Amino acid sequence: KASWCIENEKNHKPNDDDDDDDTEAKPGNFLHNNNKGRGYCSFLVQHSQEVLEDLLMSRLPMVHLPVKESDSKDDNSTATMKVNYGPALWLFFGKNYNSNESLLGRPEHTDSVTHDGTFHYQLSGTKIWRLRPTAELMEQNESSPSNKKRKVEESESEKEASNHHIEVECKEGDILLLNTRLWWHSTIIPSQDDPCISYARDIYFSEKKHDCENEQQSNRESSMTNVDGTWATEAIEADTILFTEHNMPDIELPRVQLRTEMASFLDNTASEGPNCQLVELEDDEGGTFMAVVTLRDIREGEFFTLLESDDEEESGDEDCSEEALEEEE
């Protein structure tokens, strides 16, 4: 229940009764077979190794990702590459029965992660993924010696190319392996008679085993989570003013202590520490105003986190919102 998340509340109708204005879906009610409500939710299995092993060994169809050894010369070889896994299991559950329109999942985003990718196994129903490469991925692709990127027409700019979406339809039994940091992604659940159910695990290839073990230890000390956040749509340099008290959007930024792991927020964002801070600046007329400024270079797709001051540690967490900035003044 602690990790229960509604992927897109605008499209969420958890109850059969269309006149019911209650937008909060209790996990047990929404997941019940007799509930024909419309919605898309997710939750995490973590902290309990016993529950995780029971799911993987007894209830789910695939435990290990079947990746063939790259140096195997035998086309018929069944040898698989050593793959390490993250400490949590994601489950996604969608219902869109007899609807006239598709159900949208979380808006397009990337994930601030350090693993090699995530595999998604489609257990039931159909899900459509919309994907497009980030600028970082396109730069990596261009600089790669074995560049096999599709040729872009001369009249088409790189920016236009990066705006092209790829649609991947996943049906029951399909596996999608994706680096969600390097690909902008969103999901769509078409109208269908069956529930749309999938599960996902983060993976690390064998050469990154040491990093994987360190990250798993870090995550055992905190919690993975699937909550929404605010991220950079492009790379941002250090010492950039993101917004001020005069143009602050209606958002909340999580507070993170310097040189500590951030508890309960978006995977491993905190492994690099906070990337923004709240500062007081002087205007041209000698007055002052509050602003959120970047502490370091921020990658495209990285979530914004705010440095927690000593005063905030003593008084408790405060939100970084338009109202909070006005109170700081």
GROMACS .gro file of C-alpha atoms in nm:
model
  329
    1LYS     CA    1   0.000   0.000   0.000
    2ALA     CA    2   0.288   0.239   0.074
    3SER     CA    3   0.406   0.231  -0.288
    4TRP     CA    4   0.060   0.231  -0.450
    5CYS     CA    5   0.059   0.493  -0.726
    6ILE     CA    6  -0.201   0.610  -0.978
    7GLU     CA    7  -0.010   0.655  -1.304
    8ASN     CA    8  -0.240   0.921  -1.447
    9GLU     CA    9  -0.518   1.060  -1.226
   10LYS     CA   10  -0.678   1.252  -1.514
   11ASN     CA   11  -0.780   0.922  -1.674
   12HIS     CA   12  -0.858   0.739  -1.352
   13LYS     CA   13  -1.209   0.622  -1.267
   14PRO     CA   14  -1.166   0.351  -1.003
   15ASN     CA   15  -1.533   0.263  -0.952
   16ASP     CA   16  -1.806   0.120  -1.172
   17ASP     CA   17  -2.041   0.406  -1.088
   18ASP     CA   18  -1.975   0.694  -1.331
   19ASP     CA   19  -2.138   0.935  -1.086
   20ASP     CA   20  -1.888   0.854  -0.810
   21ASP     CA   21  -1.650   1.148  -0.767
   22ASP     CA   22  -1.410   0.958  -0.542
   23THR     CA   23  -1.077   0.963  -0.730
   24GLU     CA   24  -0.888   0.765  -0.464
   25ALA     CA   25  -0.859   0.398  -0.549
   26LYS     CA   26  -0.792   0.157  -0.265
   27PRO     CA   27  -0.561  -0.119  -0.392
   28GLY     CA   28  -0.787  -0.404  -0.287
   29ASN     CA   29  -1.097  -0.249  -0.444
   30PHE     CA   30  -0.932  -0.156  -0.773
   31LEU     CA   31  -0.760  -0.493  -0.819
   32HIS     CA   32  -1.075  -0.697  -0.742
   33ASN     CA   33  -1.202  -0.899  -1.039
   34ASN     CA   34  -1.558  -0.765  -1.001
   35ASN     CA   35  -1.447  -0.403  -1.025
   36LYS     CA   36  -1.483  -0.276  -1.381
   37GLY     CA   37  -1.343   0.067  -1.305
   38ARG     CA   38  -1.107   0.239  -1.547
   39GLY     CA   39  -0.751   0.322  -1.442
   40TYR     CA   40  -0.380   0.247  -1.447
   41CYS     CA   41  -0.186   0.189  -1.124
   42SER     CA   42   0.147   0.052  -1.006
   43PHE     CA   43   0.309  -0.071  -0.687
   44LEU     CA   44   0.642  -0.213  -0.569
   45VAL     CA   45   0.754  -0.533  -0.402
   46GLN     CA   46   1.060  -0.453  -0.192
   47HIS     CA   47   1.221  -0.500   0.152
   48SER     CA   48   1.087  -0.857   0.186
   49GLN     CA   49   1.317  -1.108   0.015
   50GLU     CA   50   1.076  -1.388   0.105
   51VAL     CA   51   0.783  -1.225  -0.078
   52LEU     CA   52   1.002  -1.136  -0.376
   53GLU     CA   53   1.136  -1.491  -0.411
   54ASP     CA   54   0.785  -1.636  -0.378
   55LEU     CA   55   0.664  -1.417  -0.664
   56LEU     CA   56   0.959  -1.494  -0.889
   57MET     CA   57   0.983  -1.867  -0.826
   58SER     CA   58   0.615  -1.962  -0.787
   59ARG     CA   59   0.391  -1.702  -0.947
   60LEU     CA   60   0.570  -1.524  -1.234
   61PRO     CA   61   0.667  -1.690  -1.562
   62MET     CA   62   1.021  -1.555  -1.600
   63VAL     CA   63   1.290  -1.522  -1.335
   64HIS     CA   64   1.599  -1.455  -1.547
   65LEU     CA   65   1.620  -1.242  -1.859
   66PRO     CA   66   1.717  -1.476  -2.150
   67VAL     CA   67   2.010  -1.277  -2.291
   68LYS     CA   68   2.237  -1.485  -2.513
   69GLU     CA   69   2.613  -1.474  -2.457
   70SER     CA   70   2.757  -1.226  -2.709
   71ASP     CA   71   3.076  -1.429  -2.766
   72SER     CA   72   2.894  -1.756  -2.831
   73LYS     CA   73   2.981  -1.890  -3.179
   74ASP     CA   74   2.711  -2.155  -3.171
   75ASP     CA   75   2.382  -2.020  -3.303
   76ASN     CA   76   2.201  -2.301  -3.122
   77SER     CA   77   2.372  -2.231  -2.791
   78THR     CA   78   2.144  -2.182  -2.492
   79ALA     CA   79   2.414  -2.015  -2.281
   80THR     CA   80   2.288  -1.691  -2.129
   81MET     CA   81   2.473  -1.381  -2.016
   82LYS     CA   82   2.518  -1.318  -1.647
   83VAL     CA   83   2.263  -1.057  -1.542
   84ASN     CA   84   2.225  -0.896  -1.200
   85TYR     CA   85   1.896  -0.750  -1.080
   86GLY     CA   86   1.784  -0.458  -0.870
   87PRO     CA   87   1.627  -0.518  -0.527
   88ALA     CA   88   1.269  -0.429  -0.622
   89LEU     CA   89   0.997  -0.559  -0.851
   90TRP     CA   90   0.751  -0.323  -1.019
   91LEU     CA   91   0.395  -0.434  -1.101
   92PHE     CA   92   0.166  -0.237  -1.333
   93PHE     CA   93  -0.209  -0.297  -1.347
   94GLY     CA   94  -0.446  -0.130  -1.592
   95LYS     CA   95  -0.817  -0.160  -1.672
   96ASN     CA   96  -0.980  -0.014  -1.980
   97TYR     CA   97  -1.284  -0.233  -2.045
   98ASN     CA   98  -1.526  -0.157  -2.330
   99SER     CA   99  -1.412   0.204  -2.360
  100ASN     CA  100  -1.435   0.427  -2.664
  101GLU     CA  101  -1.089   0.568  -2.609
  102SER     CA  102  -0.741   0.459  -2.505
  103LEU     CA  103  -0.621   0.505  -2.149
  104LEU     CA  104  -0.309   0.719  -2.111
  105GLY     CA  105  -0.044   0.629  -1.856
  106ARG     CA  106   0.211   0.860  -1.699
  107PRO     CA  107   0.304   1.155  -1.928
  108GLU     CA  108   0.622   1.124  -2.132
  109HIS     CA  109   0.933   1.119  -1.910
  110THR     CA  110   1.272   0.962  -1.850
  111ASP     CA  111   1.393   0.798  -1.529
  112SER     CA  112   1.695   0.910  -1.328
  113VAL     CA  113   1.863   0.570  -1.296
  114THR     CA  114   2.212   0.418  -1.320
  115HIS     CA  115   2.139   0.057  -1.418
  116ASP     CA  116   2.170  -0.086  -1.771
  117GLY     CA  117   1.800  -0.106  -1.834
  118THR     CA  118   1.465  -0.247  -1.722
  119PHE     CA  119   1.281  -0.543  -1.865
  120HIS     CA  120   0.902  -0.534  -1.877
  121TYR     CA  121   0.716  -0.865  -1.906
  122GLN     CA  122   0.358  -0.839  -2.033
  123LEU     CA  123   0.153  -1.087  -1.829
  124SER     CA  124  -0.193  -1.004  -1.963
  125GLY     CA  125  -0.360  -0.773  -2.210
  126THR     CA  126  -0.195  -0.521  -2.440
  127LYS     CA  127   0.014  -0.211  -2.371
  128ILE     CA  128   0.153   0.035  -2.626
  129TRP     CA  129   0.484   0.210  -2.558
  130ARG     CA  130   0.570   0.542  -2.725
  131LEU     CA  131   0.946   0.594  -2.734
  132ARG     CA  132   1.187   0.857  -2.863
  133PRO     CA  133   1.561   0.899  -2.804
  134THR     CA  134   1.707   1.157  -2.570
  135ALA     CA  135   1.975   1.397  -2.692
  136GLU     CA  136   2.229   1.200  -2.484
  137LEU     CA  137   2.140   0.876  -2.663
  138MET     CA  138   2.167   1.039  -3.005
  139GLU     CA  139   2.509   1.180  -2.918
  140GLN     CA  140   2.625   0.837  -2.798
  141ASN     CA  141   2.492   0.681  -3.116
  142GLU     CA  142   2.672   0.928  -3.341
  143SER     CA  143   3.005   0.882  -3.163
  144SER     CA  144   2.986   0.502  -3.161
  145PRO     CA  145   3.231   0.324  -3.397
  146SER     CA  146   2.960   0.075  -3.486
  147ASN     CA  147   2.701   0.341  -3.557
  148LYS     CA  148   2.400   0.179  -3.721
  149LYS     CA  149   2.166   0.473  -3.680
  150ARG     CA  150   1.906   0.508  -3.952
  151LYS     CA  151   1.996   0.770  -4.209
  152VAL     CA  152   1.818   1.099  -4.161
  153GLU     CA  153   1.728   1.292  -4.472
  154GLU     CA  154   1.944   1.600  -4.529
  155SER     CA  155   1.646   1.830  -4.487
  156GLU     CA  156   1.573   1.688  -4.144
  157SER     CA  157   1.755   1.837  -3.845
  158GLU     CA  158   1.881   1.629  -3.552
  159LYS     CA  159   1.623   1.794  -3.328
  160GLU     CA  160   1.342   1.695  -3.564
  161ALA     CA  161   1.475   1.341  -3.573
  162SER     CA  162   1.472   1.318  -3.192
  163ASN     CA  163   1.104   1.416  -3.192
  164HIS     CA  164   1.004   1.108  -3.391
  165HIS     CA  165   0.826   0.849  -3.180
  166ILE     CA  166   0.849   0.473  -3.208
  167GLU     CA  167   0.540   0.275  -3.107
  168VAL     CA  168   0.589  -0.073  -2.964
  169GLU     CA  169   0.285  -0.292  -2.899
  170CYS     CA  170   0.340  -0.544  -2.620
  171LYS     CA  171   0.101  -0.837  -2.594
  172GLU     CA  172   0.082  -1.125  -2.348
  173GLY     CA  173   0.420  -1.300  -2.326
  174ASP     CA  174   0.619  -1.014  -2.484
  175ILE     CA  175   0.932  -0.875  -2.316
  176LEU     CA  176   1.052  -0.517  -2.365
  177LEU     CA  177   1.407  -0.428  -2.255
  178LEU     CA  178   1.459  -0.053  -2.229
  179ASN     CA  179   1.702   0.195  -2.076
  180THR     CA  180   1.447   0.441  -1.942
  181ARG     CA  181   1.712   0.707  -1.876
  182LEU     CA  182   1.810   0.725  -2.243
  183TRP     CA  183   1.461   0.699  -2.394
  184TRP     CA  184   1.170   0.934  -2.342
  185HIS     CA  185   0.874   0.705  -2.287
  186SER     CA  186   0.502   0.697  -2.218
  187THR     CA  187   0.241   0.421  -2.230
  188ILE     CA  188  -0.110   0.373  -2.366
  189ILE     CA  189  -0.361   0.106  -2.272
  190PRO     CA  190  -0.609   0.046  -2.556
  191SER     CA  191  -0.965  -0.061  -2.490
  192GLN     CA  192  -0.968  -0.436  -2.425
  193ASP     CA  193  -1.159  -0.712  -2.249
  194ASP     CA  194  -0.868  -0.826  -2.031
  195PRO     CA  195  -0.674  -0.641  -1.761
  196CYS     CA  196  -0.338  -0.504  -1.870
  197ILE     CA  197  -0.081  -0.650  -1.628
  198SER     CA  198   0.298  -0.638  -1.647
  199TYR     CA  199   0.597  -0.657  -1.416
  200ALA     CA  200   0.943  -0.506  -1.442
  201ARG     CA  201   1.294  -0.550  -1.298
  202ASP     CA  202   1.607  -0.337  -1.326
  203ILE     CA  203   1.911  -0.516  -1.466
  204TYR     CA  204   2.290  -0.482  -1.456
  205PHE     CA  205   2.521  -0.673  -1.686
  206SER     CA  206   2.807  -0.871  -1.531
  207GLU     CA  207   3.081  -0.612  -1.587
  208LYS     CA  208   2.888  -0.373  -1.361
  209LYS     CA  209   2.837  -0.622  -1.080
  210HIS     CA  210   3.033  -0.412  -0.829
  211ASP     CA  211   2.823  -0.104  -0.903
  212CYS     CA  212   2.509  -0.317  -0.880
  213GLU     CA  213   2.602  -0.447  -0.535
  214ASN     CA  214   2.677  -0.097  -0.410
  215GLU     CA  215   2.347   0.032  -0.544
  216GLN     CA  216   2.149  -0.255  -0.397
  217GLN     CA  217   2.303  -0.186  -0.057
  218SER     CA  218   2.209   0.180  -0.094
  219ASN     CA  219   1.851   0.090  -0.185
  220ARG     CA  220   1.817  -0.148   0.108
  221GLU     CA  221   1.888   0.147   0.335
  222SER     CA  222   1.611   0.353   0.175
  223SER     CA  223   1.314   0.277  -0.049
  224MET     CA  224   1.249   0.267  -0.418
  225THR     CA  225   0.944   0.462  -0.525
  226ASN     CA  226   0.729   0.531  -0.827
  227VAL     CA  227   0.599   0.880  -0.744
  228ASP     CA  228   0.593   1.166  -0.990
  229GLY     CA  229   0.872   1.422  -0.999
  230THR     CA  230   0.986   1.724  -1.199
  231TRP     CA  231   1.272   1.665  -1.440
  232ALA     CA  232   1.496   1.853  -1.682
  233THR     CA  233   1.372   1.838  -2.042
  234GLU     CA  234   1.723   1.927  -2.160
  235ALA     CA  235   2.075   1.946  -2.019
  236ILE     CA  236   2.122   2.241  -1.779
  237GLU     CA  237   2.453   2.394  -1.672
  238ALA     CA  238   2.554   2.464  -1.312
  239ASP     CA  239   2.465   2.807  -1.164
  240THR     CA  240   2.154   2.841  -1.382
  241ILE     CA  241   1.847   3.012  -1.231
  242LEU     CA  242   1.563   2.765  -1.285
  243PHE     CA  243   1.288   2.988  -1.148
  244THR     CA  244   1.229   3.264  -0.897
  245GLU     CA  245   0.952   3.352  -0.655
  246HIS     CA  246   0.797   3.556  -0.937
  247ASN     CA  247   0.761   3.269  -1.185
  248MET     CA  248   0.769   2.958  -0.966
  249PRO     CA  249   0.547   2.680  -1.111
  250ASP     CA  250   0.305   2.488  -0.890
  251ILE     CA  251   0.541   2.202  -0.801
  252GLU     CA  252   0.715   2.053  -0.500
  253LEU     CA  253   1.084   1.957  -0.507
  254PRO     CA  254   1.211   1.690  -0.267
  255ARG     CA  255   1.470   1.808  -0.013
  256VAL     CA  256   1.795   1.612   0.005
  257GLN     CA  257   2.078   1.637   0.254
  258LEU     CA  258   2.425   1.688   0.112
  259ARG     CA  259   2.635   1.370   0.086
  260THR     CA  260   2.354   1.145   0.209
  261GLU     CA  261   2.120   0.906   0.037
  262MET     CA  262   1.778   1.045  -0.038
  263ALA     CA  263   1.505   0.834   0.118
  264SER     CA  264   1.195   0.737  -0.079
  265PHE     CA  265   1.233   0.924  -0.406
  266LEU     CA  266   1.273   0.807  -0.762
  267ASP     CA  267   1.527   0.530  -0.757
  268ASN     CA  268   1.890   0.650  -0.742
  269THR     CA  269   1.857   1.023  -0.804
  270ALA     CA  270   2.027   1.095  -0.473
  271SER     CA  271   2.343   0.896  -0.551
  272GLU     CA  272   2.486   1.217  -0.696
  273GLY     CA  273   2.343   1.439  -0.424
  274PRO     CA  274   2.102   1.733  -0.464
  275ASN     CA  275   2.125   1.929  -0.787
  276CYS     CA  276   1.953   2.257  -0.685
  277GLN     CA  277   1.950   2.500  -0.395
  278LEU     CA  278   1.730   2.784  -0.272
  279VAL     CA  279   1.923   3.113  -0.262
  280GLU     CA  280   1.855   3.480  -0.200
  281LEU     CA  281   1.955   3.707  -0.488
  282GLU     CA  282   1.971   4.084  -0.527
  283ASP     CA  283   1.777   4.266  -0.800
  284ASP     CA  284   1.879   4.579  -0.994
  285GLU     CA  285   1.703   4.807  -0.745
  286GLY     CA  286   1.884   4.674  -0.439
  287GLY     CA  287   1.601   4.451  -0.325
  288THR     CA  288   1.618   4.075  -0.279
  289PHE     CA  289   1.423   3.778  -0.407
  290MET     CA  290   1.435   3.399  -0.365
  291ALA     CA  291   1.536   3.170  -0.651
  292VAL     CA  292   1.609   2.804  -0.721
  293VAL     CA  293   1.957   2.771  -0.875
  294THR     CA  294   2.136   2.461  -1.007
  295LEU     CA  295   2.426   2.335  -0.794
  296ARG     CA  296   2.587   2.132  -1.073
  297ASP     CA  297   2.536   2.027  -1.433
  298ILE     CA  298   2.204   1.844  -1.472
  299ARG     CA  299   2.146   1.579  -1.737
  300GLU     CA  300   1.843   1.570  -1.962
  301GLY     CA  301   1.577   1.365  -1.785
  302GLU     CA  302   1.732   1.401  -1.437
  303PHE     CA  303   1.489   1.486  -1.158
  304PHE     CA  304   1.529   1.814  -0.970
  305THR     CA  305   1.618   1.779  -0.600
  306LEU     CA  306   1.675   2.060  -0.355
  307LEU     CA  307   1.958   2.092  -0.103
  308GLU     CA  308   1.817   2.072   0.249
  309SER     CA  309   1.951   2.343   0.480
  310ASP     CA  310   2.044   2.293   0.845
  311ASP     CA  311   1.740   2.495   0.952
  312GLU     CA  312   1.509   2.264   0.757
  313GLU     CA  313   1.665   1.954   0.913
  314GLU     CA  314   1.574   2.089   1.256
  315SER     CA  315   1.225   2.206   1.168
  316GLY     CA  316   1.129   1.924   0.928
  317ASP     CA  317   1.076   1.905   0.553
  318GLU     CA  318   0.923   2.199   0.374
  319ASP     CA  319   0.789   2.206   0.023
  320CYS     CA  320   0.950   2.408  -0.252
  321SER     CA  321   0.641   2.566  -0.397
  322GLU     CA  322   0.529   2.911  -0.495
  323GLU     CA  323   0.382   2.962  -0.148
  324ALA     CA  324   0.703   2.844   0.019
  325LEU     CA  325   0.914   3.086  -0.180
  326GLU     CA  326   0.687   3.372  -0.081
  327GLU     CA  327   0.720   3.272   0.286
  328GLU     CA  328   1.101   3.271   0.253
  329GLU     CA  329   1.081   3.634   0.142
   0.00000   0.00000   0.00000
